[in-house]
PDB file of C-alpha atoms in Angstrom:
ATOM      1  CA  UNK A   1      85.577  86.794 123.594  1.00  0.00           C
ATOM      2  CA  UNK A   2      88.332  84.071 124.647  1.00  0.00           C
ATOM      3  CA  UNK A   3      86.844  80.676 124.929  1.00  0.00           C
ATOM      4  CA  UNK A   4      86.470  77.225 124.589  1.00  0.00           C
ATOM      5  CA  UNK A   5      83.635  75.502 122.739  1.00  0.00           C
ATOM      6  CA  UNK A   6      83.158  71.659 122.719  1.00  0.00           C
ATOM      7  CA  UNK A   7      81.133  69.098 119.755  1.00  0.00           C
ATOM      8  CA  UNK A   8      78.960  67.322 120.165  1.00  0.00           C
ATOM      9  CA  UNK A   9      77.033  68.524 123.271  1.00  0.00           C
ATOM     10  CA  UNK A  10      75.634  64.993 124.078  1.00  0.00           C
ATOM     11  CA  UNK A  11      76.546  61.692 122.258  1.00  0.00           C
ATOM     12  CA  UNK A  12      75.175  58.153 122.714  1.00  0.00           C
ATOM     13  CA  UNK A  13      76.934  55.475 121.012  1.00  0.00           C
ATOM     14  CA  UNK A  14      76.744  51.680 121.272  1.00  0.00           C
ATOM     15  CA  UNK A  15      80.026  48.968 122.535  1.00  0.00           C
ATOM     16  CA  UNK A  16      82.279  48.784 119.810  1.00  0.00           C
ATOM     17  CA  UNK A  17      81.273  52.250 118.298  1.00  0.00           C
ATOM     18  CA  UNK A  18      83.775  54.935 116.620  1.00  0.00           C
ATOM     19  CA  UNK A  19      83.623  58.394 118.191  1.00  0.00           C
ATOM     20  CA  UNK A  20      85.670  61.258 117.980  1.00  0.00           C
ATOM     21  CA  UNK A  21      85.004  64.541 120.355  1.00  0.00           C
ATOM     22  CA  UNK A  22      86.109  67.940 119.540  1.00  0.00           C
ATOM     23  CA  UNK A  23      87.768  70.963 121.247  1.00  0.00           C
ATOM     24  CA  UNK A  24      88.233  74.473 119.797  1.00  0.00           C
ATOM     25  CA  UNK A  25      89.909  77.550 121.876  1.00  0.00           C
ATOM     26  CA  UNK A  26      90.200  81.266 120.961  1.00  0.00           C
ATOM     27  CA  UNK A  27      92.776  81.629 123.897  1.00  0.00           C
ATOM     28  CA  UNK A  28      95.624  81.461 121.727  1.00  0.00           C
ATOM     29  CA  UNK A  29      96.886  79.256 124.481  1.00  0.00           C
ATOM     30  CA  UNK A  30      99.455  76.365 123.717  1.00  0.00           C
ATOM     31  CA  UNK A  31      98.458  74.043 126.250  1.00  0.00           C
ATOM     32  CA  UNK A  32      95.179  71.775 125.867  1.00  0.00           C
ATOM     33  CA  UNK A  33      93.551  69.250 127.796  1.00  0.00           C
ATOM     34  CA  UNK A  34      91.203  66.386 127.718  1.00  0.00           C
ATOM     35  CA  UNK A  35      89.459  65.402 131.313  1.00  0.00           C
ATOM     36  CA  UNK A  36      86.913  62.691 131.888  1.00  0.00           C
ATOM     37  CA  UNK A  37      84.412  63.267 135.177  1.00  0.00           C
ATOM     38  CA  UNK A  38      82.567  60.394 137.075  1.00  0.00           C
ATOM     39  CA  UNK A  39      80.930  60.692 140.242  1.00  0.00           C
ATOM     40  CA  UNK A  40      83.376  59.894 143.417  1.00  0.00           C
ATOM     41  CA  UNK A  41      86.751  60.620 141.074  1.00  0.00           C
ATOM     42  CA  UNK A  42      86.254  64.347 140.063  1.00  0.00           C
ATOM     43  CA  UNK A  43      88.461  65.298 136.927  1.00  0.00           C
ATOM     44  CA  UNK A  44      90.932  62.932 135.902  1.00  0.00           C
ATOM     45  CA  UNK A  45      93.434  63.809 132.803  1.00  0.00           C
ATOM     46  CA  UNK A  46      93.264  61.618 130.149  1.00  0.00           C
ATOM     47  CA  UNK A  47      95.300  63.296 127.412  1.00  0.00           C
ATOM     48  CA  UNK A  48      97.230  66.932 126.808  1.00  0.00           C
ATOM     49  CA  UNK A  49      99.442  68.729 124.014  1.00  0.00           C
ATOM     50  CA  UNK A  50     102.047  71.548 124.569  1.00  0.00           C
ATOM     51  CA  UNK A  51     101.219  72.872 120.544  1.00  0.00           C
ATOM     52  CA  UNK A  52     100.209  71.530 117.066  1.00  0.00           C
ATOM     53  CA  UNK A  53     101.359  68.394 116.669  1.00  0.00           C
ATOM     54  CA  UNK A  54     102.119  67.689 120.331  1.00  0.00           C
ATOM     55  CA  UNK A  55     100.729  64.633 122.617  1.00  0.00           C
ATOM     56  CA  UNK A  56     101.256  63.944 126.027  1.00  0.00           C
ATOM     57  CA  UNK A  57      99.600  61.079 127.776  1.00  0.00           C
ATOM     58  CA  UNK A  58      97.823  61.877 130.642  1.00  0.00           C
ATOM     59  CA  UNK A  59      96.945  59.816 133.576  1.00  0.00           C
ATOM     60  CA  UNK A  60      94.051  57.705 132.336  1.00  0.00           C
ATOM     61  CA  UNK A  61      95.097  57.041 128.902  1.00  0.00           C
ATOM     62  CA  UNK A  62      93.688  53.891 127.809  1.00  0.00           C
ATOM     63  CA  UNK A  63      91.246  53.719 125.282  1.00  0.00           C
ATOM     64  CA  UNK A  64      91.599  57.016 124.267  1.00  0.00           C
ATOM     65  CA  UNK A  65      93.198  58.711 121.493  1.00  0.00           C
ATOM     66  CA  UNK A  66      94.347  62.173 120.813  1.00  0.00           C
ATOM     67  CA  UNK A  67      95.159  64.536 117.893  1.00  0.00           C
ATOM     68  CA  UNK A  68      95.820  68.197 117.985  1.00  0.00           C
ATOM     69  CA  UNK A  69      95.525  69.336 114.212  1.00  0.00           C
ATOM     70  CA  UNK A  70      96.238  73.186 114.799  1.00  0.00           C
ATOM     71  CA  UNK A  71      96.838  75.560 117.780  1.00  0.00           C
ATOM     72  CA  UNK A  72      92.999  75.421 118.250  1.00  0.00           C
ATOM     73  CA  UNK A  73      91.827  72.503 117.896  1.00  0.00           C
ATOM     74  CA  UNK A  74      91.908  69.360 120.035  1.00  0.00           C
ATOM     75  CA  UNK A  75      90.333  65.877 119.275  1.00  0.00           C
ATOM     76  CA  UNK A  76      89.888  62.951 121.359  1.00  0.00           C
ATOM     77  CA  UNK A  77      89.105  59.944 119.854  1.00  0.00           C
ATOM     78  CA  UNK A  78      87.547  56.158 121.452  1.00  0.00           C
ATOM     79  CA  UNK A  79      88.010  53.706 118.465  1.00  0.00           C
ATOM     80  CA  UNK A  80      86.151  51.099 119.787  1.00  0.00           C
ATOM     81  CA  UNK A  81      84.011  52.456 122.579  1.00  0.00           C
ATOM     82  CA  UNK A  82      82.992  51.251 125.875  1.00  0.00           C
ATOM     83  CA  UNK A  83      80.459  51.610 128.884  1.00  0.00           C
ATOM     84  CA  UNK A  84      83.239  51.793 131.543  1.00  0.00           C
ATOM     85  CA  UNK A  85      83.705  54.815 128.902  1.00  0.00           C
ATOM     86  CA  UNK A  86      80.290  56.695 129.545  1.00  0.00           C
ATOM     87  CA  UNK A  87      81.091  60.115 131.096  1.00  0.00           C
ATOM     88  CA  UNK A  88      81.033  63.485 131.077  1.00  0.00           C
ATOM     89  CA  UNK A  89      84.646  64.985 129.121  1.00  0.00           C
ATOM     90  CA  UNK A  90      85.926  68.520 129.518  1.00  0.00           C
ATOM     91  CA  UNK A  91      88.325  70.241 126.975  1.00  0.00           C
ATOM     92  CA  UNK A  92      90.272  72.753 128.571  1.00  0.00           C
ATOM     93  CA  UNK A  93      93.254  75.178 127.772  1.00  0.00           C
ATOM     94  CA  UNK A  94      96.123  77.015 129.111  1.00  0.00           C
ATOM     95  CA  UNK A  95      99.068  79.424 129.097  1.00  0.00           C
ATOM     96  CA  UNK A  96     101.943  77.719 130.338  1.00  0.00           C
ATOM     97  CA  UNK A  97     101.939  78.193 134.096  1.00  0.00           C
ATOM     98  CA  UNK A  98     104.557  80.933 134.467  1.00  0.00           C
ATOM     99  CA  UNK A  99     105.521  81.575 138.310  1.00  0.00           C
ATOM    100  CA  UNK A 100     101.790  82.753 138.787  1.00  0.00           C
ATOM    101  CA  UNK A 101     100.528  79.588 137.697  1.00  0.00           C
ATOM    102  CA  UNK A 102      98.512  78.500 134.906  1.00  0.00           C
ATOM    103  CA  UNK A 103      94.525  78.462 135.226  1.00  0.00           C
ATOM    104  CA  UNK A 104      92.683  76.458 132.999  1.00  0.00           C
ATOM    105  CA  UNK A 105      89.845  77.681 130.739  1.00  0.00           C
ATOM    106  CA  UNK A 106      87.281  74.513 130.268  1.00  0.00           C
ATOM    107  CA  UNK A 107      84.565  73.921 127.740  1.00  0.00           C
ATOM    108  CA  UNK A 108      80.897  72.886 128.982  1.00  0.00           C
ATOM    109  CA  UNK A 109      81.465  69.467 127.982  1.00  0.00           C
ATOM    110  CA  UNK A 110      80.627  66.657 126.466  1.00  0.00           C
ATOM    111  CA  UNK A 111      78.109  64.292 127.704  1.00  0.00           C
ATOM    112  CA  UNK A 112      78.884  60.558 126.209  1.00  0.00           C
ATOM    113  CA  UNK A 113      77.001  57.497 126.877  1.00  0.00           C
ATOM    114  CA  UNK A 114      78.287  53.822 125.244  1.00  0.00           C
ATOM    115  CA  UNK A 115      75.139  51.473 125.587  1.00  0.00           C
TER     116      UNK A 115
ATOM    117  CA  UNK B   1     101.939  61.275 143.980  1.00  0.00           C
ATOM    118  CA  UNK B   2     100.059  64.457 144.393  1.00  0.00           C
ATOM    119  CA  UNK B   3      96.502  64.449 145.248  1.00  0.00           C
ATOM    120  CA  UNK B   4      93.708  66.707 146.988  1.00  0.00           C
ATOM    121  CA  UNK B   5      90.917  65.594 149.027  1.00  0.00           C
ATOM    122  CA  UNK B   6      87.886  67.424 149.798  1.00  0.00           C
ATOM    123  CA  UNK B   7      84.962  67.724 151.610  1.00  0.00           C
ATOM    124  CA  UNK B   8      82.612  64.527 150.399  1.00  0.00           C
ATOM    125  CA  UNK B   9      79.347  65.799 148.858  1.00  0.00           C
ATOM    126  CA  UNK B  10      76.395  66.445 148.689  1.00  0.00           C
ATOM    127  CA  UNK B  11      76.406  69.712 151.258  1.00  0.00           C
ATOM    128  CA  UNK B  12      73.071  71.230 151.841  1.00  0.00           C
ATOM    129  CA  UNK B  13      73.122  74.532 153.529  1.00  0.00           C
ATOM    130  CA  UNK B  14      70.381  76.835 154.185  1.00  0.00           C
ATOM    131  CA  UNK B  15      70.726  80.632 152.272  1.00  0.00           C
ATOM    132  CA  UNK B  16      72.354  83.065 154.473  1.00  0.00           C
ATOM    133  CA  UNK B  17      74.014  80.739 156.005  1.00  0.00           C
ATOM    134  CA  UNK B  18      77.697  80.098 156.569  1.00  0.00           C
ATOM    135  CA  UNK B  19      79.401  77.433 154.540  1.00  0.00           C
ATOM    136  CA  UNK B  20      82.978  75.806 155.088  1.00  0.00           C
ATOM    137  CA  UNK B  21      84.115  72.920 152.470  1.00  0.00           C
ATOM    138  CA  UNK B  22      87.901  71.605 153.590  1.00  0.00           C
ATOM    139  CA  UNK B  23      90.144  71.020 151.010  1.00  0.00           C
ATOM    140  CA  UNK B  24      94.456  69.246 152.167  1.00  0.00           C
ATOM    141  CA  UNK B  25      96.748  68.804 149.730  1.00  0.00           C
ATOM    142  CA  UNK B  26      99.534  66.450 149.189  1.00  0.00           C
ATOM    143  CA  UNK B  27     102.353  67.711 147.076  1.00  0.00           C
ATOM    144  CA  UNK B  28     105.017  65.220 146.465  1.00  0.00           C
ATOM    145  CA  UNK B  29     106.153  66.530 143.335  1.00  0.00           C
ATOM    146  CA  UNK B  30     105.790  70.325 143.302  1.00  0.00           C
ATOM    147  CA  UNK B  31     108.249  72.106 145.336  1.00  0.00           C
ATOM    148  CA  UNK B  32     106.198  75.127 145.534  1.00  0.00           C
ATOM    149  CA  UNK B  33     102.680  74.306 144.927  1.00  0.00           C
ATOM    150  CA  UNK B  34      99.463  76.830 143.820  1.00  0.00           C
ATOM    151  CA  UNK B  35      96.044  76.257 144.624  1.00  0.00           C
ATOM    152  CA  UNK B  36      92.825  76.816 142.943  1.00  0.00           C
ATOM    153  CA  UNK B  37      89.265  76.555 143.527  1.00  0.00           C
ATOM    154  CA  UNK B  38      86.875  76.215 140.456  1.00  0.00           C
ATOM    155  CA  UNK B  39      83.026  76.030 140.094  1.00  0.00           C
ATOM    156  CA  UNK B  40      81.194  73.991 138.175  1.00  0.00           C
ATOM    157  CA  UNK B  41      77.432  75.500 137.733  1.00  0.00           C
ATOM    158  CA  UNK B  42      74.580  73.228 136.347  1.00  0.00           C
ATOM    159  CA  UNK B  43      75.421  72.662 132.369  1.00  0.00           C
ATOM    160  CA  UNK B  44      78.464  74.847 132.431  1.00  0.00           C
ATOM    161  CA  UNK B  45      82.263  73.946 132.348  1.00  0.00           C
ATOM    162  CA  UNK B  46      84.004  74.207 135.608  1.00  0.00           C
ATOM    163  CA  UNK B  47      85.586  78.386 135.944  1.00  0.00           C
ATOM    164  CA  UNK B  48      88.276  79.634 138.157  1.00  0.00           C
ATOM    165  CA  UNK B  49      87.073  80.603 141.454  1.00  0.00           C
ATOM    166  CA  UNK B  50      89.498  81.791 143.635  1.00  0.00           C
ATOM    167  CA  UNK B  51      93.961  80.972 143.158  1.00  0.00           C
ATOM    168  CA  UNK B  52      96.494  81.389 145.623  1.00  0.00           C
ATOM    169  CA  UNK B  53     100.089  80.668 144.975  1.00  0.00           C
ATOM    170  CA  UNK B  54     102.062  81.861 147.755  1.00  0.00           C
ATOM    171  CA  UNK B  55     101.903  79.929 151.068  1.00  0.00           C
ATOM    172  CA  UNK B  56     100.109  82.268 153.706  1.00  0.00           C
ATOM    173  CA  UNK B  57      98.124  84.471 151.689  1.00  0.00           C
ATOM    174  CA  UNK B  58      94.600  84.655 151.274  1.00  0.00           C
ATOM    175  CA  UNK B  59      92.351  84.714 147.694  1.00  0.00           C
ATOM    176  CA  UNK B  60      88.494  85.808 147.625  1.00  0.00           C
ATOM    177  CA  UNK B  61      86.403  86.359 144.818  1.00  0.00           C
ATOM    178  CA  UNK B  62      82.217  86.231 145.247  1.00  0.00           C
ATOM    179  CA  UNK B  63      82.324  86.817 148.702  1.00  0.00           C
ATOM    180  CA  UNK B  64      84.071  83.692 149.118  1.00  0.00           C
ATOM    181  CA  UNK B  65      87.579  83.371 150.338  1.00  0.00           C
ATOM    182  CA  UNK B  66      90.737  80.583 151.092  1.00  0.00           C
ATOM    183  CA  UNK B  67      93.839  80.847 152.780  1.00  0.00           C
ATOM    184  CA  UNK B  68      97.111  78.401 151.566  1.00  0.00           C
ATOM    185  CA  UNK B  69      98.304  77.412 154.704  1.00  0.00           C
ATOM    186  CA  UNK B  70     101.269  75.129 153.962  1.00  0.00           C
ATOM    187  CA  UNK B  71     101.939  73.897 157.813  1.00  0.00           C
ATOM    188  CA  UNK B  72      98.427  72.234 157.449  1.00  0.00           C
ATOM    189  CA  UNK B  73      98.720  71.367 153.914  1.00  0.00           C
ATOM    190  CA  UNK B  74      94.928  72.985 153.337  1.00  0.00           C
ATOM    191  CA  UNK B  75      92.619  75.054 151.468  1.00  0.00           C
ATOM    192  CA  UNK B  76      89.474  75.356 153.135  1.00  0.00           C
ATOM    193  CA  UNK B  77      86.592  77.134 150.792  1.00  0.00           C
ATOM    194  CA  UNK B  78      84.754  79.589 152.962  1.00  0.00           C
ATOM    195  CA  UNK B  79      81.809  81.919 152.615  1.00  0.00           C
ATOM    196  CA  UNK B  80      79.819  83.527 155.622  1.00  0.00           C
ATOM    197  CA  UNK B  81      76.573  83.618 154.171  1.00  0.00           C
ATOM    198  CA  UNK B  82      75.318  81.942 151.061  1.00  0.00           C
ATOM    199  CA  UNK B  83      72.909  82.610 148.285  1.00  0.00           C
ATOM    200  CA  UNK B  84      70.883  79.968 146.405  1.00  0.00           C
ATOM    201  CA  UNK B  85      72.869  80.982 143.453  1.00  0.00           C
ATOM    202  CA  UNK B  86      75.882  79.545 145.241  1.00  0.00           C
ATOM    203  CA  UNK B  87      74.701  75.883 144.316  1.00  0.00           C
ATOM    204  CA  UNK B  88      77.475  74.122 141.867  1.00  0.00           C
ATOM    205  CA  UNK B  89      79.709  72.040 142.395  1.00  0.00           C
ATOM    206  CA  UNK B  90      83.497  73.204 143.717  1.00  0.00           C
ATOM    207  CA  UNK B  91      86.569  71.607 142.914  1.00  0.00           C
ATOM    208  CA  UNK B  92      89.855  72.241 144.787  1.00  0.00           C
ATOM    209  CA  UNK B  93      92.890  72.252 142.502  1.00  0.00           C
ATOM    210  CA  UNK B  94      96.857  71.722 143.046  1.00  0.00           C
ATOM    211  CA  UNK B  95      98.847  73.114 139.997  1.00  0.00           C
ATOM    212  CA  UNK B  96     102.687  73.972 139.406  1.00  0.00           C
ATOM    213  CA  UNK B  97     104.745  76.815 140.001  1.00  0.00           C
ATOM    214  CA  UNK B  98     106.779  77.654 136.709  1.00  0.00           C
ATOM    215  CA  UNK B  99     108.539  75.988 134.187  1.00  0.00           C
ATOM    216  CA  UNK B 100     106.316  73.761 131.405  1.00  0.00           C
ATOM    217  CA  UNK B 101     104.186  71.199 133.488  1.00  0.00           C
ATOM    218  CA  UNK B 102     100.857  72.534 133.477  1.00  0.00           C
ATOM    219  CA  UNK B 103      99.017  70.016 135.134  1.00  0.00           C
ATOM    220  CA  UNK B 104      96.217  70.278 137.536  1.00  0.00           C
ATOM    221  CA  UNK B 105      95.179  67.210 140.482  1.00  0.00           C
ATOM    222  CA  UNK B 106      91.993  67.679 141.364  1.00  0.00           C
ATOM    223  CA  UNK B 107      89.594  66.765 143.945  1.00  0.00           C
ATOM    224  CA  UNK B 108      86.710  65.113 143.494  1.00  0.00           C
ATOM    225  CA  UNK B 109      84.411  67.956 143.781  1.00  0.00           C
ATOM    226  CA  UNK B 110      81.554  68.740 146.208  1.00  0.00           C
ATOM    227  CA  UNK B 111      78.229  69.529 145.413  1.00  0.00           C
ATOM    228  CA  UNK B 112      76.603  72.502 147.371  1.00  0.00           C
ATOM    229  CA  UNK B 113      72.871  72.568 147.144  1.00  0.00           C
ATOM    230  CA  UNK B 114      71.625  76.040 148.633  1.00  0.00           C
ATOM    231  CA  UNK B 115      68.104  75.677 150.060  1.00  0.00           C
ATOM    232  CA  UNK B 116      66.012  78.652 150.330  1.00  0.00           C
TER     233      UNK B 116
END
């Protein structure tokens, strides 16, 4: 069965910390996604790849790093981590969106917390 | 830019009752815009509800339904009698029609709460 799996489930981490999250689909989709949800700003994009190899910046990008190693798998990365950075990130993937547009497939997320 | 706003949460609503969360769109950068409503259920990632993509038509899945209407620029979420199962929170979604840019704008979500 097609889906999208997310690691670690929860992650607490203190200011200054290292911590990389990671995405794996079985959609055999191209397109990936990294969100980040807070209360009162619903899902906001922080980072996305067409393919292997591929970045795009999204449109909260700072702070964040992004690798995508192989079709499947999708890593974001906070290399010195931060409590405005304590939230709940979604992986999600895609077909391109064709003329019947493209829905997205999302992971159950990651929960982090930066003390 | 493009943006969606949504009916501000939290929405209690008694079961069996009817339910109506508006959704209006701004699309400054997609000529011909598709819509989406997803649902987020406690500890799950959010899942495709309903999509529309031509202006006029109607989607429904679970008993609930939306109609694009692109004179209003909305999306309202409908159902005409709820369950307690229906409690999650639902996102309204504005996406691309064609070519590469796969990018969703979402709302900011409301959160149902179904009360028995």
């Amino acid at each position: 069965e097609a889906a999208v799996t997310q690691s670690p489930r929860n992650k607490v981490t203190v200011t200054g910390g290292n911590v990389t999250l990671s995405c794996r689909q079985t959609n055999s989709h191209n397109y990936m996604y990294w969100y980040r949800q807070d209360t009162g700003h619903g899902l906001r994009l922080i980072h996305y790849s067409y393919g292997a190899g591929n970045l795009q910046i999204g449109d909260v990008p700072d702070g964040y790093k992004a690798t995508r190693t192989t079709q499947e798998d999708f890593f974001l990365l906070l290399e010195l981590a931060s409590p405005s950075q304590t939230s709940l990130y979604f992986c999600a993937s895609s077909d391109p969106p064709g003329l019947g547009g493209a829905e997205q497939f999302f992971g159950p997320g990651t929960r982090l917390t930066v003390l | 830019g493009d943006s969606v706003t949504q009916t501000e949460g939290p929405v209690t609503v008694s079961e069996s009752e009817s339910l109506i969360i508006n959704c209006t769109y701004s699309a400054t950068s997609i000529a011909y815009p598709n819509l989406f409503w997803y649902v987020r259920y406690p500890g799950e990632g959010l899942q495709l509800l309903l999509k529309v993509i031509t202006a006029g038509q109607k989607g429904s899945s679970r008993g609930f339904e939306a109609t694009y209407n692109k004179e209003t620029t909305s999306f309202h979420l409908q159902k005409a009698s709820v369950q307690e199962s229906d409690s999650a929170v639902y996102y309204c979604a504005l996406g691309h029609s064609g070519g590469s840019n796969a990018k969703l704008t979402f709302g900011k979500g409301t959160k149902l709460s179904v009360k028995s």
